[in-house]
Short mmCIF file of C-alpha atoms and ligand atoms in Angstrom, two decimals:
data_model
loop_
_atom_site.label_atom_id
_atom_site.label_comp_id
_atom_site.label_asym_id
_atom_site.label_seq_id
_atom_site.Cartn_x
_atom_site.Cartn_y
_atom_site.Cartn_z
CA UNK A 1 1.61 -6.30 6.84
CA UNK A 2 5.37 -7.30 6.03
CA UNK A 3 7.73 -4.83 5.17
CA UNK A 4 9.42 -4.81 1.85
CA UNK A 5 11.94 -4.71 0.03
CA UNK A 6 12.55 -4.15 -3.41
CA UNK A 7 14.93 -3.77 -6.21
CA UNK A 8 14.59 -3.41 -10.09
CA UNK A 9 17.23 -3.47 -12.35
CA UNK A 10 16.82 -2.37 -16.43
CA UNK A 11 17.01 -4.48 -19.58
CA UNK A 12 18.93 -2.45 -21.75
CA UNK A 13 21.97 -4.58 -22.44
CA UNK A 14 23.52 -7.34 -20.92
CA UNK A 15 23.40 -7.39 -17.53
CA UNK A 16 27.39 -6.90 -15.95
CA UNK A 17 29.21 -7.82 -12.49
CA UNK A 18 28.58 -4.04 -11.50
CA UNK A 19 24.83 -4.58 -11.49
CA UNK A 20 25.27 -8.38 -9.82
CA UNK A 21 27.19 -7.29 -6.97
CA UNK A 22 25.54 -4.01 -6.28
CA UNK A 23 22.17 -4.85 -6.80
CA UNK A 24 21.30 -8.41 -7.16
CA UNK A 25 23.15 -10.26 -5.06
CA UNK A 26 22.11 -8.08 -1.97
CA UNK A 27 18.42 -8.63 -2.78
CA UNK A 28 19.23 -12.07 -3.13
CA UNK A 29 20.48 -12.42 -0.02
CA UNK A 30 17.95 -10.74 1.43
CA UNK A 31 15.59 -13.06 -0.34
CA UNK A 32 17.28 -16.17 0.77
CA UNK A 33 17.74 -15.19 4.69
CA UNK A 34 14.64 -12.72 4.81
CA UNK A 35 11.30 -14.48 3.29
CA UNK A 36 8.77 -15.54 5.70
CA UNK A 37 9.78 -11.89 7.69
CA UNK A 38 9.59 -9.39 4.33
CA UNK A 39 7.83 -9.18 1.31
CA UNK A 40 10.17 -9.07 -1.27
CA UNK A 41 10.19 -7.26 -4.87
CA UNK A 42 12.25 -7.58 -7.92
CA UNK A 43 11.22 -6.50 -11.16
CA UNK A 44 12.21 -5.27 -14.81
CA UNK A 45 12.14 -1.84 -15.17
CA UNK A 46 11.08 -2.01 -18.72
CA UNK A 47 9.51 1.35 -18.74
CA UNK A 48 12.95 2.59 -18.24
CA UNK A 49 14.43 0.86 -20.57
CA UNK A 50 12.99 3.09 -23.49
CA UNK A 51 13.93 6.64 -21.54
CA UNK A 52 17.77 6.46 -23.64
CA UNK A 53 17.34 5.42 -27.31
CA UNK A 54 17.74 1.67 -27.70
CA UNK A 55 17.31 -0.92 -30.37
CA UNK A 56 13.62 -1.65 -29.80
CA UNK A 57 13.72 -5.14 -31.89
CA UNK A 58 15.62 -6.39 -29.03
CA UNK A 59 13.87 -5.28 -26.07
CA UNK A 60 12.12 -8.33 -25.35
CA UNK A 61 14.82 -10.65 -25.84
CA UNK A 62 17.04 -8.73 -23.16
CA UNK A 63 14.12 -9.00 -20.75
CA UNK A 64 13.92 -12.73 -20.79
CA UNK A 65 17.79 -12.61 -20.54
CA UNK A 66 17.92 -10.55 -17.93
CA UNK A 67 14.96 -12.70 -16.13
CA UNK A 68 16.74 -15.46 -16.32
CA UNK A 69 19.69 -14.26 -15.10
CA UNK A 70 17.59 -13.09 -11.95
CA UNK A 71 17.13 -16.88 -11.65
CA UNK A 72 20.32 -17.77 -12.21
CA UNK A 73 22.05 -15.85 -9.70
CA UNK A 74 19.48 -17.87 -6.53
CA UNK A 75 16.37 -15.73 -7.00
CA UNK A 76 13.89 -18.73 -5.27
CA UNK A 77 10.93 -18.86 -8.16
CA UNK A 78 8.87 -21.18 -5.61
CA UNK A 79 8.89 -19.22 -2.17
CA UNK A 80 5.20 -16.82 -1.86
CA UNK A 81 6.98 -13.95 -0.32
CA UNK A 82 9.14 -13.08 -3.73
CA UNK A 83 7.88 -11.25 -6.62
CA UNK A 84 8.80 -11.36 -9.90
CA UNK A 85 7.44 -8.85 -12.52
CA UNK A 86 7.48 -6.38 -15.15
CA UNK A 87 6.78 -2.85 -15.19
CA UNK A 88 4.71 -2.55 -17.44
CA UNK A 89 2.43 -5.26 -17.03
CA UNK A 90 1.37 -3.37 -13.77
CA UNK A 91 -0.15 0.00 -15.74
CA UNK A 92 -0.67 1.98 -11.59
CA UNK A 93 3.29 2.62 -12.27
CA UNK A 94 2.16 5.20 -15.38
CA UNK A 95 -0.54 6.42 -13.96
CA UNK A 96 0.32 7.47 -10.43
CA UNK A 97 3.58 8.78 -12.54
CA UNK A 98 1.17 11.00 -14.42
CA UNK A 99 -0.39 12.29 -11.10
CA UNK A 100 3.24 12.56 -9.09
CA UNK A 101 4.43 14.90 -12.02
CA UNK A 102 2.22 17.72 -10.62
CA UNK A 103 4.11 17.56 -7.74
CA UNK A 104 7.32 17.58 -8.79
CA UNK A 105 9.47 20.55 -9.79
CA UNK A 106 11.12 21.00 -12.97
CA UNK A 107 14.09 22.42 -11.23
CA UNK A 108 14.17 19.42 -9.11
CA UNK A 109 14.33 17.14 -11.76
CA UNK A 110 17.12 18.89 -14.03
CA UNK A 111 19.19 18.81 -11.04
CA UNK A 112 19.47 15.20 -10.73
CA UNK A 113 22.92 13.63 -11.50
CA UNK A 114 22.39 11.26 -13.51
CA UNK A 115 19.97 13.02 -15.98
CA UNK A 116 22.77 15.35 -16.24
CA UNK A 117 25.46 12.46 -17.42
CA UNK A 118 22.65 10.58 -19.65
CA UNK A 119 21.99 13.66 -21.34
CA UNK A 120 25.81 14.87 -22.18
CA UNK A 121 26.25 11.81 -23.25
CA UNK A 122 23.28 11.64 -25.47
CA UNK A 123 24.45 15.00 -26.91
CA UNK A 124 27.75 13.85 -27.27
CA UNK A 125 26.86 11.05 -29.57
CA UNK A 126 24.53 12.57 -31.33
CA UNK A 127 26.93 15.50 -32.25
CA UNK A 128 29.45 13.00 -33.20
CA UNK A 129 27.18 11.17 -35.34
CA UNK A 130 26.36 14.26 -37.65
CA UNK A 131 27.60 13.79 -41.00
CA UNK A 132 28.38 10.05 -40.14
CA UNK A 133 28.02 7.83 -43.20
CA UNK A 134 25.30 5.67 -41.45
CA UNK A 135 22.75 7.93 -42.67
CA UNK A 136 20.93 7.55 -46.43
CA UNK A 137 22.45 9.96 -48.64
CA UNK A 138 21.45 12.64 -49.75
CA UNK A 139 19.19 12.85 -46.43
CA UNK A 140 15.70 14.43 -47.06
CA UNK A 141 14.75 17.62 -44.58
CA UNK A 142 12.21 14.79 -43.18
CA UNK A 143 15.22 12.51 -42.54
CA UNK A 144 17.34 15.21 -40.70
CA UNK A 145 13.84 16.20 -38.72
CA UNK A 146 13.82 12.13 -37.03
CA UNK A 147 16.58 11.67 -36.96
CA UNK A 148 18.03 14.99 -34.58
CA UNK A 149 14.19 14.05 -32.60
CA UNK A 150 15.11 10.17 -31.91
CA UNK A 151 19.28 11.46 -30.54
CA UNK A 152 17.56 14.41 -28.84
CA UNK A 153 17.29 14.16 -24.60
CA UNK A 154 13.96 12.61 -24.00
CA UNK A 155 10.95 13.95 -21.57
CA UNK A 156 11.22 10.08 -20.69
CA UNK A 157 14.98 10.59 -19.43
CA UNK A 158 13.81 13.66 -17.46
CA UNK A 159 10.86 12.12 -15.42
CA UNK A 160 12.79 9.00 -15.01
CA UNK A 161 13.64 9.42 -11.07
CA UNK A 162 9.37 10.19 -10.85
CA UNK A 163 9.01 6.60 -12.54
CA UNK A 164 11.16 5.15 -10.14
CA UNK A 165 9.38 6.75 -7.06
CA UNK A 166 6.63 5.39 -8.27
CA UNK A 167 7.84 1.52 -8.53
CA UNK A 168 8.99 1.90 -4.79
CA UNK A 169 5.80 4.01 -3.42
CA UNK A 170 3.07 1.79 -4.97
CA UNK A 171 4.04 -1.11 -2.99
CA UNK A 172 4.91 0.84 0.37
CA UNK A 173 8.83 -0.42 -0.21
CA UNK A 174 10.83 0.01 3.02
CA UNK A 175 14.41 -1.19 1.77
CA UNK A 176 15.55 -0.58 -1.58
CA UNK A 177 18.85 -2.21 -2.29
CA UNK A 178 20.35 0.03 -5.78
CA UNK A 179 24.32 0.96 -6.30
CA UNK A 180 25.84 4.31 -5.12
CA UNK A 181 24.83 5.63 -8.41
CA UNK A 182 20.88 5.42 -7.77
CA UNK A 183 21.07 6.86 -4.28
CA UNK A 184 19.93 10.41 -5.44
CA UNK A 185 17.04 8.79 -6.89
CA UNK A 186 16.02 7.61 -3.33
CA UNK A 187 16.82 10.42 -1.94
CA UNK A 188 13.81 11.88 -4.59
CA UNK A 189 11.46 9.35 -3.15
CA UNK A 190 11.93 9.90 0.01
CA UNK A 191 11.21 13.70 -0.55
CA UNK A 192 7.93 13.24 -2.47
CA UNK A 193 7.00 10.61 -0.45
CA UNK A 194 7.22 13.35 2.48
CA UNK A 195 6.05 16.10 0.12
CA UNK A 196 2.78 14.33 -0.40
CA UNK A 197 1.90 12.38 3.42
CA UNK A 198 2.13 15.96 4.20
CA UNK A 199 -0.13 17.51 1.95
CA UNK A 200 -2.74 14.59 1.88
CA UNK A 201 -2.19 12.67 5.20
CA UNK A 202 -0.82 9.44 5.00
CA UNK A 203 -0.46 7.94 1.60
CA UNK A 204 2.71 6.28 1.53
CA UNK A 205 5.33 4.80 3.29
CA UNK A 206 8.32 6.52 3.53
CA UNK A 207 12.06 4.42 2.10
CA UNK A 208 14.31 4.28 4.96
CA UNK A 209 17.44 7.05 5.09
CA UNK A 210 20.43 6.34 2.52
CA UNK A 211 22.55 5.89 5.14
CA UNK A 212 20.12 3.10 7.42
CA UNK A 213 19.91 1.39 4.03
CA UNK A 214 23.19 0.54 3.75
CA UNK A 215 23.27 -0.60 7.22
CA UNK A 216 20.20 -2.57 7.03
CA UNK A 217 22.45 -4.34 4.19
CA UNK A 218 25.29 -5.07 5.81
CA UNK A 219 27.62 -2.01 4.25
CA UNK A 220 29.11 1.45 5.15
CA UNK A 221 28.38 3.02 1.75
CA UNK A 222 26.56 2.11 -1.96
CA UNK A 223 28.97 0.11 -4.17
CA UNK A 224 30.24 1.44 -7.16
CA UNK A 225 32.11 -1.35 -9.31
CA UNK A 226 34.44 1.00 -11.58
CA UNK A 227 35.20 0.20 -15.52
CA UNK A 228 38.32 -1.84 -15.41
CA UNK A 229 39.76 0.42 -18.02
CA UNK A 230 38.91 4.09 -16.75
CA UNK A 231 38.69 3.58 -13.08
CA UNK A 232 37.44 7.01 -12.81
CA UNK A 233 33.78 5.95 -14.30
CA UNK A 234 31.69 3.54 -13.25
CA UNK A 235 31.51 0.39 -14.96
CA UNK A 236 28.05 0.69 -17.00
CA UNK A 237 25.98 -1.10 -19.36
CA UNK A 238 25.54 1.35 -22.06
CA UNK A 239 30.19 1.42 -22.49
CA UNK A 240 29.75 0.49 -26.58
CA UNK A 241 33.44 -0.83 -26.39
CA UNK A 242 32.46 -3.31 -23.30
CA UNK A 243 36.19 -4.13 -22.86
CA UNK A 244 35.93 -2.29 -19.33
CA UNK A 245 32.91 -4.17 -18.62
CA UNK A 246 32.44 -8.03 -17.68
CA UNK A 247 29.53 -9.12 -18.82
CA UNK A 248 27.30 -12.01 -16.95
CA UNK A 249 27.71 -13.56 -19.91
CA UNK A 250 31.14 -12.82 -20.86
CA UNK A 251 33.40 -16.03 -21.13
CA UNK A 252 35.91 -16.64 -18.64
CA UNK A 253 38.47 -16.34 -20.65
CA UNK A 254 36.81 -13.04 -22.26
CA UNK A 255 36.51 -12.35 -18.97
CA UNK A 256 40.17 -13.61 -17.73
CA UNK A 257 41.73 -11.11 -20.67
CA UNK A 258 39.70 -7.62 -19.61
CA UNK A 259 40.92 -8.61 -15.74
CA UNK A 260 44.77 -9.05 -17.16
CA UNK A 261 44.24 -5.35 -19.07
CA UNK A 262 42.17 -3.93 -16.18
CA UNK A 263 44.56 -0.35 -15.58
CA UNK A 264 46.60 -0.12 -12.62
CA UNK A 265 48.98 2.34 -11.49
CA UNK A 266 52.81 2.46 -10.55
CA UNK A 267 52.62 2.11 -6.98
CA UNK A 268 53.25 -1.58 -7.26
CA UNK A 269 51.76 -2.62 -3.94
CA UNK A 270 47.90 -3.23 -3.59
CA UNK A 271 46.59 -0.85 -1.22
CA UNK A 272 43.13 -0.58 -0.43
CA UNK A 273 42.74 3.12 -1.28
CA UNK A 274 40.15 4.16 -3.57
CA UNK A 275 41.31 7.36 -4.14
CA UNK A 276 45.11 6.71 -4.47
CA UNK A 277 44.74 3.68 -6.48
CA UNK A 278 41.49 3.36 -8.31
CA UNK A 279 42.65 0.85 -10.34
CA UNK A 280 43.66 -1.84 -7.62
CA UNK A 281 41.00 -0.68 -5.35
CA UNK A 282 38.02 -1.59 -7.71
CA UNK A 283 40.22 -5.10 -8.55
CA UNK A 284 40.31 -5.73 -4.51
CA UNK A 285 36.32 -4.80 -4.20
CA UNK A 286 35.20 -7.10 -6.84
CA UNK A 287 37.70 -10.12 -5.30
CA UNK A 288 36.36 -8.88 -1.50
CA UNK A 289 32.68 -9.65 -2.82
CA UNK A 290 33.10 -12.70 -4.93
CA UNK A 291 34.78 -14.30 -2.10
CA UNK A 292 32.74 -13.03 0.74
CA UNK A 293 35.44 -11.06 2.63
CA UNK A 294 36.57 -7.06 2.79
CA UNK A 295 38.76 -5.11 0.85
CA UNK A 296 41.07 -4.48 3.44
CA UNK A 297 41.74 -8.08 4.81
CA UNK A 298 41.55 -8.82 1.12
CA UNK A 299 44.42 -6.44 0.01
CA UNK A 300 46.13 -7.35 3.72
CA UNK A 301 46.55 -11.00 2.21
CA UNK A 302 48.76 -9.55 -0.64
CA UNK A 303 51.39 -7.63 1.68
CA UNK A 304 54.79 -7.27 0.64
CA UNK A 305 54.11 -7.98 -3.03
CA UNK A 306 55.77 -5.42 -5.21
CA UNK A 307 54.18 -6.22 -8.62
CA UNK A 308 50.46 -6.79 -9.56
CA UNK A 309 50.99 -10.12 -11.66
CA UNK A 310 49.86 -12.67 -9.12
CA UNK A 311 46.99 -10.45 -7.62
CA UNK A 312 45.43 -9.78 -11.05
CA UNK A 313 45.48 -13.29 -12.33
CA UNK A 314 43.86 -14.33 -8.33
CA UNK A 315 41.27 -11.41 -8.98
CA UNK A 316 40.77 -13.25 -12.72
CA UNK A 317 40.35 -16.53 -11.37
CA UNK A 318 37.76 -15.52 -8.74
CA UNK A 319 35.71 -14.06 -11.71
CA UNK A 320 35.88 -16.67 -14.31
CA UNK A 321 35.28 -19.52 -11.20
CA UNK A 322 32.08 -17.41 -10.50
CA UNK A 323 30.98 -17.05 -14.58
CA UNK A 324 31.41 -20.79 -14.92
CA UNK A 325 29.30 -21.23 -12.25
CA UNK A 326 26.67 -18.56 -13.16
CA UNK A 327 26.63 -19.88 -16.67
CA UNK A 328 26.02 -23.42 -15.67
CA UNK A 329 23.23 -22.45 -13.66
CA UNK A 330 21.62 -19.91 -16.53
CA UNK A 331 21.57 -22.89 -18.91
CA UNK A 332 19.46 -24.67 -16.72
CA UNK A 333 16.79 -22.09 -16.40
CA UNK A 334 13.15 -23.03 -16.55
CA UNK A 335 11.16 -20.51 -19.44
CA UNK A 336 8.47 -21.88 -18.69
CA UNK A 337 8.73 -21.35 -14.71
CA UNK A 338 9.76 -17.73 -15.05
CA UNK A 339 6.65 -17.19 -16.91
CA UNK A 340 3.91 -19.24 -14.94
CA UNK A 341 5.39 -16.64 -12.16
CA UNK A 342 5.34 -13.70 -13.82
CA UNK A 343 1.66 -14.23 -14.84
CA UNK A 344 0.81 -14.98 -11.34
CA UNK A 345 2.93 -12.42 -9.67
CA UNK A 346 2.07 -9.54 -12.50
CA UNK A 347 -1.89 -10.25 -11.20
CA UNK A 348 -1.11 -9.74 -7.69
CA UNK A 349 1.29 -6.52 -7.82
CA UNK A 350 -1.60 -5.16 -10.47
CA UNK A 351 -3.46 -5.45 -7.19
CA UNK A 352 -1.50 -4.23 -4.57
CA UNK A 353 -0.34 -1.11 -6.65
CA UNK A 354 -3.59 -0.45 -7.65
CA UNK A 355 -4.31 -0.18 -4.08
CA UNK A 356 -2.38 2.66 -3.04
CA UNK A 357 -2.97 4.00 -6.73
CA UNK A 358 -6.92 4.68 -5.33
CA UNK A 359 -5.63 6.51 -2.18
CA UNK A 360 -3.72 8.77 -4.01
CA UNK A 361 -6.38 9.40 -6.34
CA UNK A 362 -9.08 10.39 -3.69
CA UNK A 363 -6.55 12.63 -2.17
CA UNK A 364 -6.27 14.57 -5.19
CA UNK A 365 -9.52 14.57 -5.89
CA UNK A 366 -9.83 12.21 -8.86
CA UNK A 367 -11.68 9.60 -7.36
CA UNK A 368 -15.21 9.68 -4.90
CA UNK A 369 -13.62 9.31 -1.30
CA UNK A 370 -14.95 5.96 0.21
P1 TYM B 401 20.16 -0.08 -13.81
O1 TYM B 401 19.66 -1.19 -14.62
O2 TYM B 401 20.88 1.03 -14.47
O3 TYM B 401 21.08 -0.65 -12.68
C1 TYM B 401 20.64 -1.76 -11.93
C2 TYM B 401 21.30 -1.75 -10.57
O4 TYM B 401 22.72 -1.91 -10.72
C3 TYM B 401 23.38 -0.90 -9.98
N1 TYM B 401 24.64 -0.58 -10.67
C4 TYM B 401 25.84 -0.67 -10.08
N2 TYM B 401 26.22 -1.01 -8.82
C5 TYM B 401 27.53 -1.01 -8.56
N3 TYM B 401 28.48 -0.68 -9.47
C6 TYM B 401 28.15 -0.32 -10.73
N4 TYM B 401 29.08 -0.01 -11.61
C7 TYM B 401 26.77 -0.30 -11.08
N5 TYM B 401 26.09 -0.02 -12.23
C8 TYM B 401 24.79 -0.19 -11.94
C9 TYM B 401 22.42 0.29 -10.00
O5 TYM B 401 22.69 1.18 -8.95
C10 TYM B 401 21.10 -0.42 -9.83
O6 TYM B 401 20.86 -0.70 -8.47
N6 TYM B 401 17.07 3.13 -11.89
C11 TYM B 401 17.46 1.76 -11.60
C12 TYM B 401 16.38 0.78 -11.99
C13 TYM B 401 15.13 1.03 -11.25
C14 TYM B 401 14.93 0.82 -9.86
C15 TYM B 401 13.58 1.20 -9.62
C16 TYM B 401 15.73 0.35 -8.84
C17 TYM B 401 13.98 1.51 -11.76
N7 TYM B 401 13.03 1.61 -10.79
C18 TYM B 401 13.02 1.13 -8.31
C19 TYM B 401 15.18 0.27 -7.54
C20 TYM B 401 13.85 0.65 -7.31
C21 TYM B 401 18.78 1.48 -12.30
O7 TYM B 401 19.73 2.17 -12.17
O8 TYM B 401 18.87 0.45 -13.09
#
């Protein structure tokens, strides 16, 4: 059996550099170099796309997007080892969610960071929307009912770290290759993973450490691309203004313009020091990445400048040189190849995740054991 490794990453907008370089492009190196050693997974966590309140008339458009954006950035479509699916085209992912619940703790899952965030933030804009003009009026007490139910914190948001055990458990993932921001999420997976060989014998295979993840990809820590404008957050899909955000399918001179604004500081010399200068720091990480060197030796090249002119329009340059390129290769995607996989690949994973779906319903007792 080949080890795997797998990554998923949501349709919910436009997918951004943030998500390329922490997510995809390590899988995709992985995928180029690793084939023929690994099995490897990448999928569309569509099921997670509806735990935060979305426009639903555009959910399937952002999936092909996003699909072919996979393909865009070197995702090989031909090679046996690679994957390609949706969520929810493999139902084991609900159901062995359904049956991991039981073993999860409430507690547990309130704690988790990023439920925490999702749900201020949810708050937030639903408090600010009260009274907004966007609303029929006079609203009916009907209308006031659905409307504080759809801006209200989901059950969906809540269970979302047992959804994504679930996606890495089914198909025994060893190496899951996520940003900084999902690492408490395998953290959870590791623990019910644990929680459950030890109560039932051994179901599933356990994720590799944090820490032996990051080495296994070639890094000391998860990457966390900041917002170009508030280097203090990271840079995230769901930022309604965007203008912190590049887009993989921003223009490069969109693209050139939010680089020129990105915030700095007064220092005037670029450091490589995340905490001193945020700003510059994030600015040397994404050039480091796009051009396949470090921070450091990056921010090394630039010593002795006292102003950040000449380093911010080398930083823009690197990023609209890699959109044009992206972009070239994203009109050129195949449809029609993206789907002949994902029908063939969706039938396979339906199998293998049913699989380990039947051991863990024996062990509880919902199945005859063979
Ligand atoms: P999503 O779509 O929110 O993010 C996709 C991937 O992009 C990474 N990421 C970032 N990396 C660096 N800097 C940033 N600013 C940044 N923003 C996002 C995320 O860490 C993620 O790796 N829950 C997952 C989707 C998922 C999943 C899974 C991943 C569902 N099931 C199973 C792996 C395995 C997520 O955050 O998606």
């Amino acid at each position: 059996m080949k080890k795997v490794i797998l990554t998923g990453l949501r349709a919910n907008n436009d997918l951004h550099i943030g998500n390329y370089l922490g997510a995809l492009l390590p899988f995709i190196d992985m995928a180029k170099s690793k084939a023929g050693e690994y099995q490897l997974n990448l999928f569309m966590p569509d099921l997670h796309s509806i735990t935060t309140p979305i426009d639903h008339s555009k959910l399937q458009g952002t999936i092909m997007d996003n699909l072919k954006v996979f393909a865009a950035a070197g995702l090989p479509l031909d090679n046996s080892d690679i994957y390609l699916y949706r969520q929810s085209y493999v139902p084991a992912h609900s159901e062995l969610t359904v049956l991991l619940n039981n073993f999860t703790g409430f507690g547990e899952m309130g704690r988790m960071t990023q439920f925490k965030d999702k749900s201020q933030r949810i708050n937030a804009e639903a408090y600010d929307r009260t009274g907004a003009q966007d609303f029929k009026l006079p609203e009916t007490p009907h209308d006031i009912k659905m409307r504080v139910a759809e801006s209200r914190v989901s059950v969906g948001l809540f269970d979302y770290p047992v959804l994504m055990a679930c996606d890495i458990l089914l198909y025994n993932a060893t190496y899951v290759p996520v940003g900084d921001d999902q690492s408490q999420h395998l953290e959870f997976t590791r623990d019910i993973a644990i929680r459950m060989n030890a109560k039932f014998g051994d179901l599933f295979t356990v994720p590799v450490e944090v820490k032996k993840q990051h080495e296994f990809f070639g890094k000391d820590q998860g990457l966390r691309i900041k917002d170009l404008l508030d280097p203090s957050k990271k840079m995230s899909k769901s930022d309604e203004t965007g203008k912190g955000v590049i887009f993989m399918t921003d223009s490069p001179e969109v693209a050139t313009k939010k680089i020129m604004a990105a915030a700095t500081d007064s220092i005037g010399m670029v450091n490589y020091d995340p905490v001193k200068q945020p700003g510059i720091s994030n600015l040397l990480q994404i050039l480091a990445l796009l051009t396949g060197k470090d921070p450091q030796e990056t921010a090394d090249e630039y010593s002795g400048q006292t102003q950040y002119g000449d380093f911010k329009k080398d930083v823009a340059k690197a990023v609209a040189d890699f959109l044009t390129d992206f972009q070239a290769k994203l009109a050129k995607v195949d449809n029609a190849a993206i789907l002949a996989k994902l029908e063939k690949d969706e039938a396979a994973m339906r199998e293998q995740a049913n699989a380990t779906l039947l051991k863990v319903q024996q062990a509880v007792g919902l199945r005859p054991k063979a």
